[in-house]
Coordinates of C-alpha atoms in Angstrom, one line a residue:
M213 CA 18.6 87.6 142.0
N214 CA 15.7 87.5 139.5
V215 CA 13.1 84.8 139.5
K216 CA 14.2 83.4 136.1
K217 CA 17.8 83.0 137.2
M218 CA 16.7 81.3 140.4
L219 CA 14.6 78.8 138.4
V220 CA 17.5 78.0 136.1
I221 CA 19.8 77.4 139.1
G222 CA 17.2 75.2 140.8
L223 CA 16.7 73.1 137.7
V224 CA 20.4 72.5 137.3
G225 CA 20.6 71.5 140.9
L226 CA 17.9 68.9 140.5
M227 CA 19.6 67.4 137.5
L228 CA 22.9 67.2 139.3
V229 CA 21.3 65.5 142.3
S230 CA 19.5 63.0 140.0
L231 CA 22.9 61.7 138.9
I232 CA 23.7 60.6 142.4
P233 CA 22.5 57.1 143.4
G234 CA 19.9 57.5 146.1
K235 CA 16.2 57.1 146.9
P236 CA 14.0 57.2 143.8
H237 CA 11.6 60.0 143.0
L238 CA 8.0 59.0 143.8
H239 CA 6.8 59.4 140.3
A240 CA 9.6 57.1 139.0
A241 CA 8.7 54.3 141.5
S242 CA 5.0 54.4 140.7
G243 CA 4.8 55.1 137.0
G244 CA 8.1 53.8 135.7
F245 CA 10.4 55.5 133.3
P246 CA 9.3 56.5 129.8
D247 CA 12.7 55.6 128.3
V248 CA 12.6 52.1 129.9
K249 CA 9.7 50.6 128.1
E250 CA 8.1 47.2 128.4
G251 CA 10.5 44.7 126.9
H252 CA 13.7 46.6 127.7
W253 CA 16.4 44.0 128.4
A254 CA 17.2 45.6 131.8
K255 CA 13.8 46.8 132.9
A256 CA 13.3 44.5 135.8
A257 CA 16.8 45.2 137.1
I258 CA 16.4 48.9 136.8
E259 CA 13.1 48.9 138.6
S260 CA 14.6 46.7 141.4
A261 CA 17.6 49.0 141.8
V262 CA 15.4 52.1 141.9
A263 CA 13.0 50.5 144.4
K264 CA 15.9 49.6 146.7
G265 CA 17.2 53.1 146.6
Y266 CA 20.4 52.4 144.7
F267 CA 19.5 54.4 141.6
K268 CA 17.1 57.3 141.0
G269 CA 15.8 58.9 137.9
Y270 CA 16.5 62.3 136.4
A271 CA 14.5 65.5 137.1
D272 CA 12.7 65.1 133.8
G273 CA 11.4 61.7 134.9
T274 CA 13.7 59.6 132.6
F275 CA 16.3 57.0 133.7
K276 CA 18.7 57.4 130.7
P277 CA 19.6 53.7 130.6
N278 CA 22.4 54.3 128.0
G279 CA 24.0 57.0 130.1
T280 CA 27.4 56.3 131.7
V281 CA 28.2 55.8 135.4
T282 CA 31.0 57.6 137.2
R283 CA 33.5 56.2 139.6
A284 CA 31.9 58.1 142.4
E285 CA 28.5 56.8 141.5
F286 CA 29.6 53.1 141.3
A287 CA 31.5 53.4 144.6
A288 CA 28.3 54.7 146.2
L289 CA 26.3 52.0 144.6
L290 CA 28.6 49.3 145.9
A291 CA 28.7 50.8 149.4
R292 CA 24.9 50.9 149.5
V293 CA 24.5 47.3 148.2
A294 CA 27.0 46.1 150.8
K295 CA 25.2 48.2 153.5
A296 CA 21.9 46.6 152.6
K297 CA 23.5 43.2 153.3
E298 CA 25.6 44.0 156.4
S299 CA 24.3 45.0 159.8
E300 CA 27.7 46.2 161.1
E301 CA 30.7 47.5 159.2
S302 CA 33.7 49.3 160.5
E303 CA 34.0 52.9 159.4
A304 CA 36.7 53.9 157.1
S305 CA 39.5 55.7 158.8
G306 CA 41.4 58.7 157.3
H307 CA 41.0 60.1 153.9
S308 CA 42.1 58.0 150.9
F309 CA 41.9 60.6 148.2
S310 CA 42.7 64.3 148.5
D311 CA 40.5 65.2 145.4
L312 CA 37.4 63.9 147.2
A313 CA 37.4 66.6 149.9
G314 CA 34.0 68.1 150.0
H315 CA 32.7 65.9 147.1
W316 CA 29.2 64.4 147.7
S317 CA 30.6 60.9 147.4
E318 CA 33.5 61.1 149.8
P319 CA 31.8 59.2 152.7
E320 CA 30.6 56.4 150.4
V321 CA 33.9 56.1 148.5
E322 CA 35.7 55.9 151.8
R323 CA 33.3 53.1 152.9
A324 CA 33.9 51.3 149.6
V325 CA 37.6 51.5 150.4
S326 CA 37.1 50.1 153.9
L327 CA 35.1 47.2 152.5
G328 CA 37.9 46.3 150.1
F329 CA 36.2 47.3 146.8
I330 CA 38.7 50.0 146.0
Q331 CA 42.5 50.0 146.3
P332 CA 43.8 53.6 146.7
S333 CA 47.1 52.5 145.2
D334 CA 45.3 52.0 141.9
Y335 CA 44.7 55.8 141.7
P336 CA 48.0 57.5 142.5
N337 CA 46.9 60.7 140.8
G338 CA 43.6 61.0 142.6
F339 CA 40.3 59.2 142.4
Q340 CA 38.9 61.6 139.8
P341 CA 35.3 60.9 140.9
N342 CA 33.5 62.2 137.9
T343 CA 35.4 59.9 135.5
P344 CA 33.2 57.4 133.8
I345 CA 34.0 53.9 135.2
T346 CA 35.2 51.2 132.9
R347 CA 34.0 47.6 132.9
F348 CA 37.4 46.4 134.0
E349 CA 37.3 48.7 137.0
M350 CA 33.9 47.4 137.8
A351 CA 35.2 43.8 137.6
K352 CA 38.2 44.6 139.8
W353 CA 36.2 46.5 142.5
M354 CA 33.5 43.8 142.9
T355 CA 35.9 40.8 142.9
S356 CA 38.2 42.6 145.3
G357 CA 35.2 43.2 147.6
L358 CA 34.3 39.5 147.4
A359 CA 37.9 38.5 148.2
A360 CA 38.1 40.9 151.1
N361 CA 35.3 38.9 152.8
S362 CA 36.1 35.4 151.7
D363 CA 39.4 33.5 151.7
D364 CA 38.1 31.2 148.9
F365 CA 37.3 34.2 146.6
K366 CA 40.8 35.5 147.5
Q367 CA 42.3 32.2 146.5
A368 CA 40.2 32.2 143.3
L369 CA 41.9 35.5 142.3
E370 CA 45.3 33.7 142.7
D371 CA 44.2 30.6 140.9
T372 CA 43.0 32.4 137.8
K373 CA 45.9 34.7 137.1
T374 CA 47.1 32.6 134.2
T375 CA 43.9 30.9 133.2
V376 CA 42.3 30.9 129.7
I377 CA 39.7 33.6 129.7
P378 CA 36.9 33.0 127.1
V379 CA 36.8 36.5 125.6
R380 CA 38.4 37.9 122.5
E381 CA 40.8 40.1 124.3
Y382 CA 42.5 37.0 125.8
F383 CA 43.7 36.1 122.3
K384 CA 44.4 39.6 121.0
P385 CA 45.9 41.9 122.3
G386 CA 46.0 39.7 125.4
I387 CA 45.0 40.4 129.0
P388 CA 48.0 41.0 131.4
E389 CA 48.3 38.9 134.5
S390 CA 47.7 42.0 136.6
K391 CA 44.1 42.2 135.2
S392 CA 43.2 38.6 134.2
S393 CA 42.0 37.2 137.5
Y394 CA 39.5 40.0 138.1
V395 CA 38.0 39.5 134.7
A396 CA 38.1 35.7 135.2
V397 CA 36.3 35.8 138.5
A398 CA 33.7 38.3 137.3
L399 CA 32.9 36.0 134.3
G400 CA 33.1 32.8 136.3
T401 CA 30.6 34.0 138.9
K402 CA 28.4 35.6 136.2
L403 CA 28.8 39.0 137.9
M404 CA 29.5 40.2 134.4
S405 CA 29.3 38.7 130.9
G406 CA 30.9 39.3 127.6
Y407 CA 29.3 41.0 124.6
P408 CA 27.8 39.1 121.6
D409 CA 30.9 39.9 119.6
G410 CA 33.0 37.8 122.0
T411 CA 34.7 40.8 123.7
F412 CA 34.6 41.7 127.4
G413 CA 35.1 45.4 126.8
L414 CA 37.7 46.1 129.4
D415 CA 37.9 49.8 128.6
K416 CA 34.3 50.3 127.6
K417 CA 32.2 52.6 129.8
A418 CA 29.4 50.8 131.6
T419 CA 25.9 52.1 131.0
R420 CA 23.3 52.7 133.7
A421 CA 21.3 49.8 132.4
E422 CA 24.3 47.5 132.5
T423 CA 25.1 48.7 136.0
A424 CA 21.6 47.9 137.2
I425 CA 22.0 44.3 136.0
I426 CA 25.5 44.1 137.5
L427 CA 24.3 45.3 140.9
Q428 CA 21.6 42.6 140.8
N429 CA 24.2 40.0 140.0
Y430 CA 26.4 41.2 142.8
E431 CA 23.7 40.9 145.4
Q432 CA 23.2 37.3 144.4
V433 CA 26.9 36.4 144.1
S434 CA 27.9 37.9 147.4
S435 CA 25.6 35.5 149.2
R436 CA 27.3 32.4 147.7
E437 CA 30.5 30.5 148.2
A438 CA 33.2 30.7 145.5
G439 CA 33.0 26.9 145.1
S440 CA 29.4 27.0 144.1
F441 CA 30.1 28.4 140.6
L442 CA 30.8 25.8 137.9
G443 CA 32.3 28.4 135.6
L444 CA 34.7 29.6 138.2
Q445 CA 35.7 26.1 139.1
E446 CA 36.6 25.5 135.5
L447 CA 38.6 28.7 135.3
R448 CA 40.4 27.9 138.5
Q449 CA 41.3 24.4 137.4
V450 CA 42.6 25.6 134.0
G451 CA 44.6 28.3 135.9
T452 CA 46.2 25.8 138.2
E453 CA 46.3 22.5 136.1
H454 CA 46.0 23.7 132.5
T455 CA 42.8 21.7 132.1
N456 CA 39.1 21.7 133.2
L457 CA 38.9 17.9 132.7
E458 CA 37.9 16.8 136.2
T459 CA 35.5 19.8 136.6
I460 CA 33.4 19.3 133.5
S461 CA 33.7 15.6 132.7
P462 CA 33.8 12.1 134.2
F463 CA 37.5 11.7 133.2
T464 CA 40.7 12.4 135.1
T465 CA 44.4 12.5 134.7
G466 CA 44.5 10.3 137.8
N467 CA 47.9 10.1 139.5
T468 CA 49.5 12.0 136.6
S469 CA 49.2 15.7 135.9
L470 CA 49.2 17.9 132.8
N471 CA 51.4 20.3 134.8
D472 CA 54.2 17.8 134.3
V473 CA 54.1 18.0 130.5
V474 CA 52.9 21.5 129.6
E475 CA 55.4 23.8 128.0
K476 CA 57.8 20.9 127.4
T477 CA 59.0 19.8 124.0
L478 CA 57.6 16.8 122.2
T479 CA 59.5 16.0 119.1
F480 CA 57.5 14.3 116.2
R481 CA 58.3 10.7 115.5
N482 CA 59.2 11.6 112.0
N483 CA 61.5 14.3 113.3
A484 CA 59.7 16.9 111.0
G485 CA 59.1 19.2 113.9
S486 CA 58.0 19.5 117.5
L487 CA 55.3 20.9 119.7
K488 CA 54.4 22.1 123.1
L489 CA 51.1 21.7 124.9
H490 CA 49.6 24.6 126.8
H491 CA 46.0 23.7 127.7
Y492 CA 43.5 20.9 127.3
I493 CA 40.0 22.2 127.6
V494 CA 36.9 20.0 127.6
V495 CA 33.4 21.0 126.7
D496 CA 30.4 18.8 127.6
T497 CA 28.5 18.4 124.3
E498 CA 26.3 15.5 125.5
D499 CA 23.2 17.8 125.3
F500 CA 23.6 20.6 122.7
K501 CA 20.6 22.4 124.1
N502 CA 22.3 22.6 127.6
I503 CA 26.0 23.0 127.4
D504 CA 27.3 23.9 130.9
S505 CA 30.9 24.8 130.2
I506 CA 32.0 28.4 130.4
Y507 CA 34.3 27.6 127.5
A508 CA 31.5 26.4 125.2
P509 CA 30.9 29.7 123.4
M510 CA 34.6 29.9 122.5
F511 CA 34.5 26.7 120.6
V512 CA 31.0 25.4 119.6
D513 CA 27.5 26.7 118.6
E514 CA 24.4 25.0 117.3
S515 CA 26.0 24.6 113.9
D516 CA 28.4 22.1 115.4
Y517 CA 25.7 19.7 116.4
N518 CA 26.2 16.2 115.0
S519 CA 23.8 13.4 115.9
R520 CA 26.5 10.8 115.5
L521 CA 29.0 12.6 117.8
D522 CA 26.8 14.6 120.2
E523 CA 25.2 12.1 122.5
P524 CA 25.5 11.0 126.1
G525 CA 29.1 10.3 127.1
V526 CA 30.7 12.2 124.3
Y527 CA 32.8 15.3 125.1
R528 CA 34.9 17.6 122.9
A529 CA 38.4 18.5 124.0
F530 CA 40.2 21.5 122.6
I531 CA 44.0 21.3 122.6
H532 CA 46.1 24.5 122.8
I533 CA 49.5 23.8 121.3
T534 CA 52.4 25.5 119.6
I535 CA 54.0 23.7 116.6
Y536 CA 57.6 24.3 115.6
P537 CA 58.1 23.1 112.0
K538 CA 61.5 21.7 111.2
A539 CA 61.1 19.9 107.9
Q540 CA 61.3 21.8 104.6
D541 CA 57.8 22.4 103.2
F542 CA 56.3 21.4 106.5
S543 CA 52.6 20.5 106.0
V544 CA 49.6 19.2 108.0
G545 CA 50.7 15.7 107.0
H546 CA 54.0 16.1 108.9
Y547 CA 52.0 16.8 112.0
M548 CA 49.4 14.1 111.5
N549 CA 52.0 11.4 110.8
G550 CA 54.5 12.6 113.4
V551 CA 52.3 12.8 116.5
R552 CA 50.9 9.6 118.0
D553 CA 50.5 10.9 121.5
G554 CA 46.7 11.0 121.9
I555 CA 46.4 14.1 124.1
V556 CA 48.0 16.2 121.4
A557 CA 46.9 14.3 118.3
G558 CA 44.0 16.5 117.2
S559 CA 42.2 17.7 114.1
R560 CA 41.3 21.1 112.8
I561 CA 38.3 23.0 114.3
L562 CA 35.6 23.4 111.7
N563 CA 33.7 26.4 113.0
Q564 CA 35.4 29.2 111.2
S565 CA 32.9 31.9 112.4
I566 CA 33.7 31.2 116.0
M567 CA 37.5 31.3 115.4
D568 CA 37.1 34.6 113.6
K569 CA 35.0 35.9 116.4
Y570 CA 37.6 35.1 119.1
G571 CA 40.7 35.4 117.0
Y572 CA 42.5 32.1 117.2
Q573 CA 43.9 29.7 114.6
T574 CA 43.6 26.0 113.9
L575 CA 45.2 23.6 111.3
P576 CA 44.7 24.8 107.7
H577 CA 42.6 22.7 105.4
I578 CA 44.1 23.9 102.1
E579 CA 47.6 25.0 101.0
S580 CA 49.1 23.8 104.4
K581 CA 52.7 24.1 103.1
K582 CA 52.1 27.7 102.3
Y583 CA 50.3 28.3 105.6
F584 CA 53.2 27.0 107.7
K585 CA 55.8 28.8 105.7
E586 CA 54.0 32.1 106.0
H587 CA 53.2 31.8 109.7
N588 CA 56.4 30.1 110.9
N589 CA 58.6 32.2 113.3
P590 CA 61.1 31.4 116.1
N591 CA 58.1 31.4 118.5
G592 CA 56.3 28.7 116.5
I593 CA 52.7 28.6 115.4
T594 CA 50.1 28.6 118.2
M595 CA 46.7 27.1 117.5
W596 CA 43.8 25.1 118.9
L597 CA 42.8 21.6 117.7
Q598 CA 39.8 19.4 118.5
V599 CA 39.4 15.8 119.6
F600 CA 36.4 13.7 120.8
L601 CA 36.6 12.1 124.2
D602 CA 34.4 9.4 125.5
S603 CA 34.8 6.2 127.5
N604 CA 35.9 4.3 124.4
T605 CA 38.7 6.7 123.7
V606 CA 40.2 7.4 127.1
G607 CA 43.7 6.3 127.6
S608 CA 45.1 9.2 125.6
Q609 CA 48.5 10.1 126.8
I610 CA 51.6 12.2 126.2
T611 CA 55.3 11.7 126.8
T612 CA 57.6 14.6 126.3
D613 CA 61.2 14.4 125.3
D614 CA 62.4 14.5 128.9
G615 CA 60.3 11.5 129.8
S616 CA 57.5 13.4 131.5
F617 CA 54.2 11.6 131.2
A618 CA 50.4 12.3 131.6
S619 CA 47.3 10.3 130.6
I620 CA 43.5 10.4 130.7
S621 CA 41.4 7.8 132.3
N622 CA 37.9 7.2 133.7
K623 CA 37.3 8.5 137.2

């Protein structure tokens, strides 16, 4: 073999090895990466991941922060993050994937399986280790790993199967129940976050820079209890009780429950139609510079600030209902005059930009007869409305046609 050919083979080998998470090159650790300059949004996380030996740079000294991460690489990363935190772990037994035989990642993938990160049944056609991993896969692997080591995280996955998830995909095209809880727990713990356009990006391929941030998040989350995350508490209460009322506000449904009235028919007093309540979500808008609720970005931004309404003790509630028009030329007036039950007597949401971003509807403000005529169908018209909730307006209640009742009071 001539020298030139040997050099080419050697260079290719170095580049392939650099893709594998492992100990960093010395030059990367000391001098940093030229493509991760000062001010890069993930610079600190990248440098931390490299220093801990999770990631390494490429043979040319770069990190390639926008490059993708494969299933094999992320499995190895999770196995190593877990290894850094655990002194003893049982070894994986057997071989989970036939297409991993002889692959560099086989031992670490098997370890990730043994730790509960990866479910072999999810990959009936083989692990396909060189496939770029999706953000949903990342969410599922990490939350499954948390659940494997904590009964409360395991219960959190159950509690959030039908919760409202504050990302655009929840509204359209929808997130199936088989996926929803993994996304919910990832968001509720801040393992992962959505994009500025409101999406989660379930099928997007995660970049190396994103992965460095996510690994840093996982290290922090895995050392905490599920109950210590406010956002996850909200998501769990909405998933089990259709409201986050008690989690985020000083109000309660007391000895009543919204579970008793959701999805039940409430006929308007003027008999012009009916509705069904699905969710009642509260956002703490007492301090517009520090809104804690995980649902806040879905409903409000700085443009919604109102000095008269946004002050201590004032909360905004967002009502998720489906209206079933009955009267000819049904309009907003029929709803407003026909509903006196305070829990479902709301007004239109004014922030059109947020509604467009997430893809949901509210009451029309013009040509309402035309709107209801065009949107009406056997499944009704589903929308979100807004009410203000404070100590002076508690006492809101709802009584459905079958006599089921719920109310809101001070704790």
